[in-house]
Amino acid sequence: MNLSVVLAVVLGLALLGAVAALILTERKTPAAAPPRRPASAHVKGREALDAIDLGLRKLAAGCVRAGRALPDVYAVVYSGEHLTLRLAGADPDAPEPWSADDSGEEWTVDSARLGGGDFGDAGAAQPYSLAVTVGLDQGDRVMVDLSRASSAIAVTGSGRDAQQLVRAFVTELITGPVGRHAEVTLVGSAASAEMTAGLGLRSARLNTVATLEEALARGGDMPHADSPVSSSAVTQVFRLIEGSSPVTVQGRAPRLIVLDAAQFADEKAAVKGLDASDALLVLGDAADSGWRFEVGADGSLDTGPLGLRIDVHAGRLS
C-alpha cells in the first residue's frame, strides 16, 4: 500500500473520530434555560399592586351585580397588560369584563378595561386580603391567596432566605393596597428585630405575641360569613385546599400568623382555633403543613403542590 493511501485512511479515521466526539458532546450538553424576561417597573412597583387591588375589588362588585359567588381564586398573575386569575375549581361563568379559558380554570381581563366605572357599595372591600406576591415568573408578577391553604404553610430554605421571603409577605400586607384590611401577628421568635425593622410597631395592624394560642385568641370569636363554594368540577389544587373556602369577613380583619417551626411543633394543637379566613405561616419545615414554599439559593421559589413557577421570589424584588 503506498504512502498516499495510508495517509488518506488515517485522515479519514481522524475526521470520523472528530465528528463522533462533536455529536457526543452536543448530546451531553444540556439545553440552555430560556433567558429570564425582565420585569418592567409597571409589574414590580407599587402601581402593579394598585392595579391588582382595583381589579380584584371590581371583580367582587361584578359578582354582586351578576348575583353570583366570588370565584375560588388561589393565584393572581399580572403582566402589566393583563390580569389573570387562577381558580381552584372549573368555573366558566365569568362576569364582564372577564373571560374564562376553555377549561374554566383561568379568568383574564385586559388591564385597560379596569379603569373607570363605579364599584357600588359591594365592591368597596377587598375580598382577597391575604393575597401576597410570591415572586416573578418570566417577568409576570404572581400572587397567592394565603388564606386558601387548609392548614399551615411551611417556608423552607436557608434561614436567611426564608425569613427574607416572609418579611416581604409581611411588608406587603402591612403597606400595600391589597392587604389594607389584613392583620399580621408575629409569634415568639418570629417577632425578631430583623422581621419588624421599619414596620413593626408603626402599624396598628402588626401585632406581636408570645404563643400561638394567644395569637389565635385575638379576635377569634368575632363573626364572619362564608361565601358558598361552587359545585363545579374541582381540580387537584382544589383538593389540596378543600375544607377552606373564599370568605367575606364581617366584624374583623383576616389574619396572617407567623411563627417558627420549633414553636409550631410544640403548640400545633392550638391550630384547631384557626379561622377559615386566616393563614398560618411557619418559618422552617413543618410536617403537618398543607403547602410548602421552598426558597432556592438562586432566588427561585418552589411552590410545591400549587405548581406555580417562580424565577425570582418576592424577597429579592426590593
Short mmCIF file of C-alpha atoms in Angstrom, two decimals:
data_model
loop_
_atom_site.label_atom_id
_atom_site.label_comp_id
_atom_site.label_asym_id
_atom_site.label_seq_id
_atom_site.Cartn_x
_atom_site.Cartn_y
_atom_site.Cartn_z
CA MET A 1 0.00 0.00 0.00
CA ASN A 2 1.53 3.31 -1.00
CA LEU A 3 2.01 6.21 1.38
CA SER A 4 -0.77 8.40 -0.04
CA VAL A 5 -3.38 5.71 0.54
CA VAL A 6 -2.22 5.23 4.14
CA LEU A 7 -2.39 8.96 4.81
CA ALA A 8 -5.87 9.19 3.31
CA VAL A 9 -7.11 6.36 5.56
CA VAL A 10 -5.56 7.92 8.66
CA LEU A 11 -7.03 11.35 7.89
CA GLY A 12 -10.43 9.81 7.22
CA LEU A 13 -10.46 7.96 10.52
CA ALA A 14 -9.37 11.09 12.37
CA LEU A 15 -12.19 13.09 10.76
CA LEU A 16 -14.76 10.45 11.68
CA GLY A 17 -13.50 10.47 15.27
CA ALA A 18 -13.79 14.25 15.49
CA VAL A 19 -17.35 14.19 14.15
CA ALA A 20 -18.34 11.44 16.62
CA ALA A 21 -16.84 13.39 19.52
CA LEU A 22 -18.72 16.51 18.47
CA ILE A 23 -22.02 14.62 18.34
CA LEU A 24 -21.46 13.10 21.78
CA THR A 25 -20.55 16.49 23.24
CA GLU A 26 -23.75 18.05 21.88
CA ARG A 27 -25.82 15.22 23.32
CA LYS A 28 -24.25 15.58 26.75
CA THR A 29 -24.58 19.36 26.88
CA PRO A 30 -27.95 20.24 28.49
CA ALA A 31 -30.18 22.68 26.70
CA ALA A 32 -29.69 26.19 27.99
CA ALA A 33 -32.53 27.53 30.11
CA PRO A 34 -34.56 30.23 28.37
CA PRO A 35 -33.38 33.69 29.39
CA ARG A 36 -35.48 35.37 32.05
CA ARG A 37 -37.70 38.10 30.71
CA PRO A 38 -37.02 41.17 32.83
CA ALA A 39 -39.98 42.58 34.71
CA SER A 40 -40.96 46.15 33.95
CA ALA A 41 -41.39 48.78 36.63
CA HIS A 42 -45.13 48.56 35.94
CA VAL A 43 -45.05 44.96 37.20
CA LYS A 44 -42.55 45.24 40.06
CA GLY A 45 -43.62 48.57 41.54
CA ARG A 46 -46.43 49.81 43.74
CA GLU A 47 -48.53 50.66 40.70
CA ALA A 48 -48.85 46.94 39.95
CA LEU A 49 -50.36 46.32 43.39
CA ASP A 50 -52.74 49.25 42.85
CA ALA A 51 -53.86 47.75 39.52
CA ILE A 52 -54.33 44.28 41.05
CA ASP A 53 -56.23 45.70 44.01
CA LEU A 54 -58.50 47.62 41.64
CA GLY A 55 -59.10 44.52 39.54
CA LEU A 56 -59.98 42.29 42.49
CA ARG A 57 -62.35 44.83 44.02
CA LYS A 58 -64.07 45.34 40.68
CA LEU A 59 -64.34 41.58 40.37
CA ALA A 60 -66.21 41.50 43.68
CA ALA A 61 -68.55 44.26 42.53
CA GLY A 62 -69.17 42.45 39.23
CA CYS A 63 -70.02 39.21 41.01
CA VAL A 64 -72.53 41.01 43.21
CA ARG A 65 -74.15 42.63 40.18
CA ALA A 66 -74.30 39.24 38.46
CA GLY A 67 -75.83 37.63 41.56
CA ARG A 68 -73.09 35.04 41.86
CA ALA A 69 -70.50 33.94 44.41
CA LEU A 70 -66.88 35.05 44.25
CA PRO A 71 -64.66 32.74 42.17
CA ASP A 72 -62.43 30.34 44.08
CA VAL A 73 -59.16 32.19 43.32
CA TYR A 74 -55.87 30.79 44.63
CA ALA A 75 -53.41 32.77 42.46
CA VAL A 76 -53.28 36.04 40.54
CA VAL A 77 -50.87 36.77 37.66
CA TYR A 78 -50.25 40.32 36.42
CA SER A 79 -48.26 41.06 33.25
CA GLY A 80 -48.97 44.77 33.04
CA GLU A 81 -51.27 44.24 30.05
CA HIS A 82 -53.43 41.50 31.55
CA LEU A 83 -54.70 40.38 34.94
CA THR A 84 -55.28 36.62 35.19
CA LEU A 85 -56.99 34.70 37.99
CA ARG A 86 -56.22 31.03 38.52
CA LEU A 87 -59.15 29.18 40.02
CA ALA A 88 -59.13 26.09 42.21
CA GLY A 89 -62.29 24.80 40.55
CA ALA A 90 -63.60 24.98 36.98
CA ASP A 91 -65.93 27.96 36.65
CA PRO A 92 -66.69 29.08 33.07
CA ASP A 93 -69.26 31.72 34.10
CA ALA A 94 -67.02 34.81 34.27
CA PRO A 95 -68.79 38.16 34.66
CA GLU A 96 -67.97 41.04 32.31
CA PRO A 97 -65.32 42.20 31.52
CA TRP A 98 -63.58 38.93 32.45
CA SER A 99 -63.28 35.99 30.05
CA ALA A 100 -62.77 32.34 31.02
CA ASP A 101 -60.42 29.98 29.18
CA ASP A 102 -61.66 26.68 27.73
CA SER A 103 -61.06 24.82 30.98
CA GLY A 104 -62.84 27.43 33.10
CA GLU A 105 -59.84 27.45 35.45
CA GLU A 106 -58.44 30.84 34.37
CA TRP A 107 -60.17 34.19 34.06
CA THR A 108 -58.42 37.06 32.28
CA VAL A 109 -59.12 40.74 31.71
CA ASP A 110 -57.20 43.42 29.82
CA SER A 111 -55.77 45.91 32.31
CA ALA A 112 -57.10 48.78 30.18
CA ARG A 113 -60.66 47.61 30.89
CA LEU A 114 -60.27 48.00 34.65
CA GLY A 115 -60.25 51.80 34.66
CA GLY A 116 -63.31 53.90 35.38
CA GLY A 117 -66.72 52.64 36.37
CA ASP A 118 -68.42 52.50 39.73
CA PHE A 119 -67.75 49.93 42.43
CA GLY A 120 -71.01 50.30 44.24
CA ASP A 121 -71.20 49.54 47.94
CA ALA A 122 -70.47 45.84 47.48
CA GLY A 123 -67.22 46.40 45.63
CA ALA A 124 -65.61 48.67 48.20
CA ALA A 125 -63.99 45.86 50.21
CA GLN A 126 -61.04 43.73 49.09
CA PRO A 127 -62.22 40.09 49.03
CA TYR A 128 -58.71 38.59 48.88
CA SER A 129 -56.94 40.49 51.64
CA LEU A 130 -54.31 37.79 52.28
CA ALA A 131 -53.16 37.65 48.65
CA VAL A 132 -49.42 38.39 48.57
CA THR A 133 -46.72 38.50 45.91
CA VAL A 134 -44.68 35.29 45.89
CA GLY A 135 -42.41 36.44 43.06
CA LEU A 136 -41.97 36.75 39.30
CA ASP A 137 -42.48 34.18 36.55
CA GLN A 138 -40.76 35.29 33.34
CA GLY A 139 -41.42 38.92 34.22
CA ASP A 140 -45.03 38.46 35.36
CA ARG A 141 -45.99 39.19 38.96
CA VAL A 142 -47.53 36.19 40.75
CA MET A 143 -49.64 36.48 43.89
CA VAL A 144 -51.11 33.71 46.05
CA ASP A 145 -54.04 33.96 48.45
CA LEU A 146 -52.53 32.52 51.63
CA SER A 147 -55.96 32.08 53.22
CA ARG A 148 -56.72 29.30 50.73
CA ALA A 149 -54.39 26.85 52.48
CA SER A 150 -56.39 24.44 54.62
CA SER A 151 -53.52 24.11 57.12
CA ALA A 152 -50.11 25.62 57.87
CA ILE A 153 -47.83 26.90 55.09
CA ALA A 154 -44.16 25.97 55.58
CA VAL A 155 -41.46 28.28 54.18
CA THR A 156 -38.18 26.39 53.86
CA GLY A 157 -34.68 27.03 52.50
CA SER A 158 -31.75 28.71 54.21
CA GLY A 159 -32.87 30.56 57.33
CA ARG A 160 -31.94 33.95 55.92
CA ASP A 161 -33.63 33.39 52.55
CA ALA A 162 -36.83 32.05 54.11
CA GLN A 163 -37.00 34.98 56.51
CA GLN A 164 -36.41 37.38 53.63
CA LEU A 165 -39.45 35.97 51.82
CA VAL A 166 -41.68 36.02 54.88
CA ARG A 167 -40.64 39.60 55.62
CA ALA A 168 -41.69 40.51 52.06
CA PHE A 169 -45.13 38.97 52.73
CA VAL A 170 -45.50 40.91 55.98
CA THR A 171 -44.33 44.18 54.43
CA GLU A 172 -46.75 43.90 51.51
CA LEU A 173 -49.73 43.11 53.72
CA ILE A 174 -48.97 45.98 56.09
CA THR A 175 -48.06 48.62 53.50
CA GLY A 176 -49.78 47.53 50.27
CA PRO A 177 -53.31 48.17 49.00
CA VAL A 178 -54.46 44.55 48.65
CA GLY A 179 -53.82 43.77 52.32
CA ARG A 180 -55.15 47.07 53.67
CA HIS A 181 -57.72 45.23 55.83
CA ALA A 182 -55.44 42.39 56.96
CA GLU A 183 -53.66 41.99 60.28
CA VAL A 184 -50.33 40.25 60.88
CA THR A 185 -49.37 38.60 64.15
CA LEU A 186 -45.76 37.53 64.76
CA VAL A 187 -45.40 34.83 67.40
CA GLY A 188 -42.43 34.28 69.70
CA SER A 189 -39.04 34.37 67.96
CA ALA A 190 -40.71 35.25 64.62
CA ALA A 191 -41.06 38.76 66.03
CA SER A 192 -37.33 39.38 65.59
CA ALA A 193 -35.83 42.82 65.13
CA GLU A 194 -34.92 41.86 61.56
CA MET A 195 -38.54 40.99 60.77
CA THR A 196 -40.08 44.08 62.36
CA ALA A 197 -37.47 46.71 61.49
CA GLY A 198 -39.08 49.63 59.73
CA LEU A 199 -42.64 48.40 60.08
CA GLY A 200 -43.47 46.82 63.23
CA LEU A 201 -44.53 48.86 65.52
CA ARG A 202 -45.56 51.76 63.35
CA SER A 203 -48.63 49.83 62.21
CA ALA A 204 -51.63 49.08 64.36
CA ARG A 205 -52.21 46.05 62.13
CA LEU A 206 -48.92 44.37 63.10
CA ASN A 207 -49.01 42.57 66.45
CA THR A 208 -46.52 40.50 68.43
CA VAL A 209 -47.45 37.82 70.96
CA ALA A 210 -45.65 35.08 72.87
CA THR A 211 -47.71 32.00 71.94
CA LEU A 212 -49.82 30.62 69.12
CA GLU A 213 -52.78 30.26 71.47
CA GLU A 214 -52.56 33.96 72.27
CA ALA A 215 -52.38 34.81 68.57
CA LEU A 216 -55.47 32.77 67.76
CA ALA A 217 -57.37 34.28 70.67
CA ARG A 218 -57.04 37.77 69.20
CA GLY A 219 -60.39 38.38 67.53
CA GLY A 220 -61.04 34.67 67.15
CA ASP A 221 -64.58 34.91 68.47
CA MET A 222 -65.65 37.62 66.05
CA PRO A 223 -68.30 36.57 63.49
CA HIS A 224 -67.64 36.01 59.83
CA ALA A 225 -69.69 34.82 56.86
CA ASP A 226 -68.62 32.28 54.27
CA SER A 227 -69.37 32.68 50.59
CA PRO A 228 -70.75 29.48 49.07
CA VAL A 229 -68.35 27.22 47.20
CA SER A 230 -69.16 26.41 43.59
CA SER A 231 -70.31 22.84 42.99
CA SER A 232 -68.41 22.70 39.68
CA ALA A 233 -65.76 20.08 38.99
CA VAL A 234 -62.67 20.52 41.12
CA THR A 235 -59.01 20.39 40.18
CA GLN A 236 -56.10 18.78 42.04
CA VAL A 237 -55.27 22.16 43.56
CA PHE A 238 -58.79 22.44 44.97
CA ARG A 239 -58.46 19.08 46.68
CA LEU A 240 -55.29 20.34 48.33
CA ILE A 241 -57.16 23.27 49.83
CA GLU A 242 -60.50 21.56 50.40
CA GLY A 243 -62.06 22.47 53.71
CA SER A 244 -61.34 26.15 53.20
CA SER A 245 -63.45 28.45 51.05
CA PRO A 246 -63.41 32.04 49.86
CA VAL A 247 -64.70 34.15 52.70
CA THR A 248 -66.04 37.61 53.25
CA VAL A 249 -65.05 38.70 56.73
CA GLN A 250 -67.53 40.71 58.75
CA GLY A 251 -66.54 42.36 62.01
CA ARG A 252 -62.78 41.73 61.94
CA ALA A 253 -59.79 41.58 59.65
CA PRO A 254 -58.38 38.37 58.18
CA ARG A 255 -55.09 37.46 59.88
CA LEU A 256 -51.69 36.16 58.87
CA ILE A 257 -49.99 34.45 61.81
CA VAL A 258 -46.23 33.78 61.60
CA LEU A 259 -44.12 31.56 63.87
CA ASP A 260 -41.04 29.37 63.61
CA ALA A 261 -41.09 25.60 63.09
CA ALA A 262 -39.90 24.69 66.60
CA GLN A 263 -42.68 26.64 68.28
CA PHE A 264 -45.24 25.31 65.80
CA ALA A 265 -44.24 21.74 66.67
CA ASP A 266 -44.71 22.48 70.38
CA GLU A 267 -48.01 24.36 70.06
CA LYS A 268 -49.71 22.95 66.96
CA ALA A 269 -52.59 21.57 68.99
CA ALA A 270 -53.85 25.15 69.12
CA VAL A 271 -54.22 25.29 65.30
CA LYS A 272 -57.78 23.99 65.56
CA GLY A 273 -58.67 27.55 66.54
CA LEU A 274 -57.53 28.93 63.16
CA ASP A 275 -60.36 30.66 61.34
CA ALA A 276 -61.14 29.84 57.70
CA SER A 277 -60.31 33.40 56.65
CA ASP A 278 -56.84 33.33 58.28
CA ALA A 279 -53.45 31.88 57.29
CA LEU A 280 -50.66 30.32 59.35
CA LEU A 281 -47.10 30.68 58.05
CA VAL A 282 -44.31 28.54 59.54
CA LEU A 283 -40.64 29.54 59.21
CA GLY A 284 -38.96 26.20 58.58
CA ASP A 285 -40.07 22.65 57.87
CA ALA A 286 -43.43 21.61 59.31
CA ALA A 287 -44.56 18.00 58.97
CA ASP A 288 -48.25 18.90 59.07
CA SER A 289 -48.11 21.74 56.54
CA GLY A 290 -50.60 21.81 53.69
CA TRP A 291 -48.47 23.97 51.40
CA ARG A 292 -44.69 24.16 51.24
CA PHE A 293 -42.71 27.03 49.74
CA GLU A 294 -39.01 26.19 49.28
CA VAL A 295 -36.66 29.11 48.62
CA GLY A 296 -33.78 28.24 46.28
CA ALA A 297 -30.22 29.52 46.64
CA ASP A 298 -30.58 31.06 43.16
CA GLY A 299 -33.55 33.17 44.27
CA SER A 300 -36.20 30.90 42.76
CA LEU A 301 -39.20 29.56 44.69
CA ASP A 302 -40.71 26.08 44.57
CA THR A 303 -44.40 26.45 45.41
CA GLY A 304 -44.94 22.74 45.94
CA PRO A 305 -48.48 21.49 45.26
CA LEU A 306 -49.56 24.83 43.75
CA GLY A 307 -47.29 24.20 40.77
CA LEU A 308 -46.54 27.89 40.20
CA ARG A 309 -43.15 28.58 38.62
CA ILE A 310 -41.28 31.43 40.32
CA ASP A 311 -37.95 32.62 38.90
CA VAL A 312 -37.33 35.35 41.48
CA HIS A 313 -39.03 35.22 44.88
CA ALA A 314 -40.62 38.29 46.44
CA GLY A 315 -37.85 38.75 49.00
CA ARG A 316 -35.45 39.65 46.18
CA LEU A 317 -37.67 42.16 44.41
CA SER A 318 -36.85 45.15 46.59
#
